[in-house]
Coordinates of C-alpha atoms in Angstrom, one line a residue:
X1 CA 0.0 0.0 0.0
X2 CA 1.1 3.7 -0.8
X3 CA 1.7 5.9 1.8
X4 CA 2.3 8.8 -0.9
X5 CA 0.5 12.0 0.6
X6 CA 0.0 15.9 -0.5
X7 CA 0.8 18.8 1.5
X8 CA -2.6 18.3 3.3
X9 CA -1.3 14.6 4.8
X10 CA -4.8 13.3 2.7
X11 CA -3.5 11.1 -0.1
X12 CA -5.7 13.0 -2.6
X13 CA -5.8 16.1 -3.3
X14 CA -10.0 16.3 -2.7
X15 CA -9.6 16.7 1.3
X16 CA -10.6 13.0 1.9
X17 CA -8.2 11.0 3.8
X18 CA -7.8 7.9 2.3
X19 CA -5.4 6.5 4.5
X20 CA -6.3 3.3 6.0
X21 CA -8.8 0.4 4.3
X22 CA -11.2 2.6 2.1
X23 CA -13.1 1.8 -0.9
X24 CA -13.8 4.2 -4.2
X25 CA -16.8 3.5 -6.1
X26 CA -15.8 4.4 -9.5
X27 CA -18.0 4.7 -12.7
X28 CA -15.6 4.6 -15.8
X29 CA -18.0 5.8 -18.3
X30 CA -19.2 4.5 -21.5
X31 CA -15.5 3.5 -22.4
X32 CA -14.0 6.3 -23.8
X33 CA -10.6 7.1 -22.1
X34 CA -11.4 10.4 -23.2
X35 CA -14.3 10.5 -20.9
X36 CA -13.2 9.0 -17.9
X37 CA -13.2 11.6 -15.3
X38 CA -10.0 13.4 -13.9
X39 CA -11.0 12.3 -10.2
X40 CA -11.3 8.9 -11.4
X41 CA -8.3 9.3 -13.2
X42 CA -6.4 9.9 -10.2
X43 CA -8.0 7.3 -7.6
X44 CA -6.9 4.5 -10.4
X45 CA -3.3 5.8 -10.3
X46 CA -3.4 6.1 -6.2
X47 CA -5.4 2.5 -5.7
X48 CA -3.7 0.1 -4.2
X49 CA -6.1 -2.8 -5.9
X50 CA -8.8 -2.2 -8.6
X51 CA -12.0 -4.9 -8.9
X52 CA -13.1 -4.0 -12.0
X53 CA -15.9 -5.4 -14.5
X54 CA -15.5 -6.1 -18.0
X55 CA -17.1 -2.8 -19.3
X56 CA -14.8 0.3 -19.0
X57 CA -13.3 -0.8 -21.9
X58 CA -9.8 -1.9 -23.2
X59 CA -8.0 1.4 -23.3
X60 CA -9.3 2.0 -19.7
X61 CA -8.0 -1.3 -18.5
X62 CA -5.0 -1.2 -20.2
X63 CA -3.9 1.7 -18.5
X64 CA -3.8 -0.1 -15.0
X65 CA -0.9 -1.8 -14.2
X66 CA -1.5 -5.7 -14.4
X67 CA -1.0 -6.4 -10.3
X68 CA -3.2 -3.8 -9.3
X69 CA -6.0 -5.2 -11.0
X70 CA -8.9 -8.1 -10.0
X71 CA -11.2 -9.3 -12.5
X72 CA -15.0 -9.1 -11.1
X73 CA -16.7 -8.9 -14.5
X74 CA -19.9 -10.8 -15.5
X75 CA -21.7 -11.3 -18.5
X76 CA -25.1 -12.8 -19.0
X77 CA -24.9 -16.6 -20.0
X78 CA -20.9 -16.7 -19.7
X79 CA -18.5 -16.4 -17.1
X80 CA -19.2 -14.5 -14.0
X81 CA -18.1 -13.4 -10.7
X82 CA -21.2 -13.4 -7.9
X83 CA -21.7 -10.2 -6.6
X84 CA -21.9 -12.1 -3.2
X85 CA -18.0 -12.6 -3.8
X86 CA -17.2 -8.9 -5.3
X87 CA -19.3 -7.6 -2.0
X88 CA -17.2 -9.8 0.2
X89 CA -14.0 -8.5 -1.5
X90 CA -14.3 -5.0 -1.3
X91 CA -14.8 -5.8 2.4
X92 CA -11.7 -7.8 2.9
X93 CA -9.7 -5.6 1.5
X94 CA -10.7 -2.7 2.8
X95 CA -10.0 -4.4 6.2
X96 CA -6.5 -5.1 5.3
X97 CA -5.9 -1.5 5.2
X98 CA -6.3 -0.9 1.4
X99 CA -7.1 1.9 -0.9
X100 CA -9.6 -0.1 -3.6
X101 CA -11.5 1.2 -6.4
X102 CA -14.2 -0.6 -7.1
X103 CA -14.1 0.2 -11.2
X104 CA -17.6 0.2 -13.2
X105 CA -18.6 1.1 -16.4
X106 CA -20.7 4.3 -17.0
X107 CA -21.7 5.2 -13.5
X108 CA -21.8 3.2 -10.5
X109 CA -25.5 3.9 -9.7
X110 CA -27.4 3.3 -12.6
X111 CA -28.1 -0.7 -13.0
X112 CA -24.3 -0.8 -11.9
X113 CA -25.0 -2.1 -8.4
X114 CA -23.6 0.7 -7.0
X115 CA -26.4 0.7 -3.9
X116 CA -25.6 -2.8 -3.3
X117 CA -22.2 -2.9 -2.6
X118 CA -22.8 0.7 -1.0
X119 CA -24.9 -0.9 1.7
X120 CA -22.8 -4.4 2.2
X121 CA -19.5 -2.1 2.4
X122 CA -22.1 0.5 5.2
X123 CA -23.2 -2.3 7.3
X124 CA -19.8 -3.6 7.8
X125 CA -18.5 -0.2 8.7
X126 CA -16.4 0.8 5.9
X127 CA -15.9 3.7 5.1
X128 CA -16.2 4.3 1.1
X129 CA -16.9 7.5 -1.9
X130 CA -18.3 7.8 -4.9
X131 CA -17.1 8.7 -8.2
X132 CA -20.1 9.4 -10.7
X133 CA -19.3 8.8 -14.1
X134 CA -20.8 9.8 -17.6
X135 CA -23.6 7.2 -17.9
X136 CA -24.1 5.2 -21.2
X137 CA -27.8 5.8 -21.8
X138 CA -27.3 9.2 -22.4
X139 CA -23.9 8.9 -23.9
X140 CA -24.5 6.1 -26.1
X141 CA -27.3 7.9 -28.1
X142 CA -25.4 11.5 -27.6
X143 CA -22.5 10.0 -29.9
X144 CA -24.9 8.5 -32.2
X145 CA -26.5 12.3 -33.0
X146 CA -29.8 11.1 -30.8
X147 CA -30.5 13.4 -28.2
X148 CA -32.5 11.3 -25.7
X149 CA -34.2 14.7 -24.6
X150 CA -35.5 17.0 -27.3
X151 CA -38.1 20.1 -27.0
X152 CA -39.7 19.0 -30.4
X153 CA -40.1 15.4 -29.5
X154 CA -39.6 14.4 -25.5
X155 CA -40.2 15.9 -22.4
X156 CA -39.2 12.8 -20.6
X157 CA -36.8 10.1 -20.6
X158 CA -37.4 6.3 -18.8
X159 CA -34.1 4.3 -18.4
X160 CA -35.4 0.5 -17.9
X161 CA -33.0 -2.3 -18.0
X162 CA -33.4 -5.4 -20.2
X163 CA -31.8 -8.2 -17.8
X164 CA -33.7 -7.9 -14.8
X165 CA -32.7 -10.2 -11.7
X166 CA -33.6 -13.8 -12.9
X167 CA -35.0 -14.5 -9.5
X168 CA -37.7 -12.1 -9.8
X169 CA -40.8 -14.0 -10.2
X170 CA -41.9 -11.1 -12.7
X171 CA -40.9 -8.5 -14.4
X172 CA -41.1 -4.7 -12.6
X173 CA -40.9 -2.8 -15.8
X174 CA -44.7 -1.7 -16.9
X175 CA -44.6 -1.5 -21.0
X176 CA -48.1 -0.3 -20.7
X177 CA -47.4 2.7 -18.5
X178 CA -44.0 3.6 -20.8
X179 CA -45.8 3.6 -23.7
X180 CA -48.5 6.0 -22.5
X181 CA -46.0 8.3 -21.5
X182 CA -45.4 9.4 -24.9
X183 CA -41.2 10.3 -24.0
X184 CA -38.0 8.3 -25.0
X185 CA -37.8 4.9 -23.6
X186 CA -33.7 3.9 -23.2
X187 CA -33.1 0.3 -22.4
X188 CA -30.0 -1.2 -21.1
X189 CA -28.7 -4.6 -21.8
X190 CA -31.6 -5.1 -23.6
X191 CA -30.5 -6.8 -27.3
X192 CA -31.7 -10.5 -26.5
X193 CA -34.8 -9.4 -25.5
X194 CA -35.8 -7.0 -28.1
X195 CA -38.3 -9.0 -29.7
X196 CA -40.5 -9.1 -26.0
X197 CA -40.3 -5.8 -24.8
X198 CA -41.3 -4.6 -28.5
X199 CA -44.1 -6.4 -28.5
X200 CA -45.0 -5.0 -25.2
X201 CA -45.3 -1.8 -26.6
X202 CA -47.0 -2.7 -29.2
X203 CA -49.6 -4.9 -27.9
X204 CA -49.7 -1.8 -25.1
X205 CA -50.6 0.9 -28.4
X206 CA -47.5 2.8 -29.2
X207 CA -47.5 3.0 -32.9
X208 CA -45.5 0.6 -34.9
X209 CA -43.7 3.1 -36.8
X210 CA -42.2 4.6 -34.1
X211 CA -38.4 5.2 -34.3
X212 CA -36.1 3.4 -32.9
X213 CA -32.0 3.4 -32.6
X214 CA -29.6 0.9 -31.6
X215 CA -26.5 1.6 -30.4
X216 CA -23.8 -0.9 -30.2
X217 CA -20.6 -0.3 -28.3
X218 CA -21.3 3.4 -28.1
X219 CA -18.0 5.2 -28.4
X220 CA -15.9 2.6 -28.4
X221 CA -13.6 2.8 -32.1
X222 CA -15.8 0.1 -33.2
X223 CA -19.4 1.4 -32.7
X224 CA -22.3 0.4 -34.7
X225 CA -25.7 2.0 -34.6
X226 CA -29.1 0.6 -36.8
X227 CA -32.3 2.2 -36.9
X228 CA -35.9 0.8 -37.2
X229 CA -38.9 1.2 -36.8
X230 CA -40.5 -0.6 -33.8
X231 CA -42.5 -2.9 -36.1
X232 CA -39.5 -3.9 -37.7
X233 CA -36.2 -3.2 -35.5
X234 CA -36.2 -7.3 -34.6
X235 CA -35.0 -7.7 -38.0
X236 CA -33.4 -4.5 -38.2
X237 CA -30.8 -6.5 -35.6
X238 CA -30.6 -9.7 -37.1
X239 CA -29.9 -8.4 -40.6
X240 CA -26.6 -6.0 -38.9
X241 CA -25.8 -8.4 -36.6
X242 CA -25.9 -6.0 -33.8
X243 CA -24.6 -7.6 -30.6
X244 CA -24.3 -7.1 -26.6
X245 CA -23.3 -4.1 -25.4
X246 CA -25.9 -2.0 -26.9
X247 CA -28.1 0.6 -25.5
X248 CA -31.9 0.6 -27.4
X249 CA -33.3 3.9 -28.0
X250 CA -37.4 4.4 -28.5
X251 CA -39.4 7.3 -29.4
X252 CA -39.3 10.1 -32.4
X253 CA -35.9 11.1 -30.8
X254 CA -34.5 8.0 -32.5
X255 CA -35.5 9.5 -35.5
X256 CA -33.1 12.7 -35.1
X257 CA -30.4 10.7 -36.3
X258 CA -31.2 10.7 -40.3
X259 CA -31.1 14.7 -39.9
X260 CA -27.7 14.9 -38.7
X261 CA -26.0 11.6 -39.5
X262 CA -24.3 13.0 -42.9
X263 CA -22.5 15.8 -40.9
X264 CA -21.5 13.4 -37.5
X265 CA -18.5 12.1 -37.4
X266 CA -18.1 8.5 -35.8
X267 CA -21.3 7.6 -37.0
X268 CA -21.1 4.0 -36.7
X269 CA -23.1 3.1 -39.9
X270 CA -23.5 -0.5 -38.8
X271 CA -24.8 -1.5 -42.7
X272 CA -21.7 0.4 -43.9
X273 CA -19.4 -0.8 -41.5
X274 CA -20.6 -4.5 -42.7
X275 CA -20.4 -4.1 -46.4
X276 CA -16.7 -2.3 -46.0
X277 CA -15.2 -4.9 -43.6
X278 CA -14.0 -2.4 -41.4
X279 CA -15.2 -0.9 -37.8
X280 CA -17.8 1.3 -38.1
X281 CA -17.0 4.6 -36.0
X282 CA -13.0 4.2 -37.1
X283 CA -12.9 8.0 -37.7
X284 CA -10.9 8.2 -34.4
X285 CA -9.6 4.7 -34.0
X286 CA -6.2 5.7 -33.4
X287 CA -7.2 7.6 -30.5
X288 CA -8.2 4.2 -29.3
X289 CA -11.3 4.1 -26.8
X290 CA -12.7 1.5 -25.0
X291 CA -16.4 2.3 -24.7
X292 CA -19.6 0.0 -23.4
X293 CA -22.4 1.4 -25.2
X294 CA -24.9 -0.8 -23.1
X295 CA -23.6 1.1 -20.3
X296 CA -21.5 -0.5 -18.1
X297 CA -24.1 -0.2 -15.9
X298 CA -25.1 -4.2 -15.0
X299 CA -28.5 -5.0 -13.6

């Protein structure tokens, strides 16, 4: 453990005395080394141990030396680590007197599990911070010219998430209510089960030729976005092959896309990117990102 310290004996320069076990909840963004945060910058340079998922991103996780890091990551239907185990970590740890950043993608507190380990690491009395961090359903669509917010189009924005606990015995996400509210719906982590919350909608009345944008690996070098409509956006995916991470955007903001999209750069032309061979938002690939655009965020 560092015992590195500024003038003001904390060892950051942010007035909080990090000396002693102490964990950092840390949300890396949507991948983007560009738009990690200078505060979370600093805390992965200071930590003494990072647990980090698989979502900030490779640039991100390249950066961090290879014995400071701990592999917590999960992925639906592949290899995970149980949160039980990441919880229990953070604790030991922090009891061993160490300075650990608990590293997410996007931010910490939206589906990231942020509360959860906020309350295990409370009720065994230590002591931790958090770091927002620029969150993927926003940033996703922002780099894919769709403004999830727009005064023409939506008042109101619902983030849901697509992989709810699997021990729920049903789903808390009411389709019929988001339908009726007539703003953007964003879903997280929500590519495999496209084809059911669609049909929500649609059996709820939202109109099938409502807009909708899907955003793959938002601003990571290899982004791909494909739009629909939500009568056809099932085979929108199929026929681009757009995989996990990806946000889903619905409502007429999706639609703001085809009015910019000549003029964006990184565009991420996901039928363009296919037909050329190549990754899609390359513009900018030698500035290398990282990027989760289903948000690092993990329900």
């Amino acid at each position: 453990m560092s015992d590195e310290r500024d003038a003001t004996g904390d060892r950051g320069g942010d007035g909080i005395d990090r000396d002693g076990g102490f964990v950092s909840l840390v949300g890396s963004g949507p991948g983007d080394p560009e738009l990690l945060t200078v505060k979370a910058r600093r805390l992965l340079d200071e930590a003494d141990v990072v647990l980090h998922d698989k979502l900030p991103g490779p640039e991100i996780l390249g950066s961090i030396p290879d014995e400071k890091r701990e592999d917590v990551g999960k992925r639906a239907g592949g290899e995970r680590t149980s949160q039980e185990y990441t919880n229990d970590r953070l604790v030991e740890l922090a009891e061993a007197g160490e300075h650990v950043v608990r590293l997410k993608g996007g931010d910490p507190f939206v589906f990231g599990r942020g509360g959860e380990e906020a309350e295990h690491l409370a009720a065994h009395g230590v002591p931790f911070e958090v770091i927002p961090g620029v969150t993927s359903p926003i940033a996703a669509p922002g780099v894919a010219g769709i403004p999830v917010t727009h005064r023409d189009h939506a008042s109101s924005v619902s983030f849901v998430t697509g992989h709810e606990d699997p021990t729920k015995d049903e789903s808390a996400v009411d389709w019929d209510a988001l339908a009726a509210t007539g703003g953007t719906i964003v879903v997280l982590m929500g590519v495999g089960k496209l084809p059911l919350y669609t049909g929500e909608l649609l059996d709820a009345g939202m109109a099938p030729g409502t807009p909708v944008a899907l955003v793959e690996r938002g601003t990571w070098p290899d982004m791909r976005v494909a739009t629909g409509t939500l009568a056809d956006i099932v085979d929108v995916r199929d026929d681009a092959g757009i995989e996990p991470p990806a946000i889903t955007v619905i409502g007429e903001v999706a639609g703001a896309r085809d009015r910019v999209v000549e003029l964006l750069r990184g565009r991420g032309d996901a039928e363009a990117a296919a037909n050329a061979g190549v990754d899609s938002g390359d513009e900018r690939a030698g500035d290398a990102d990282g990027a989760a655009g289903a948000g690092g965020e993990d329900a």
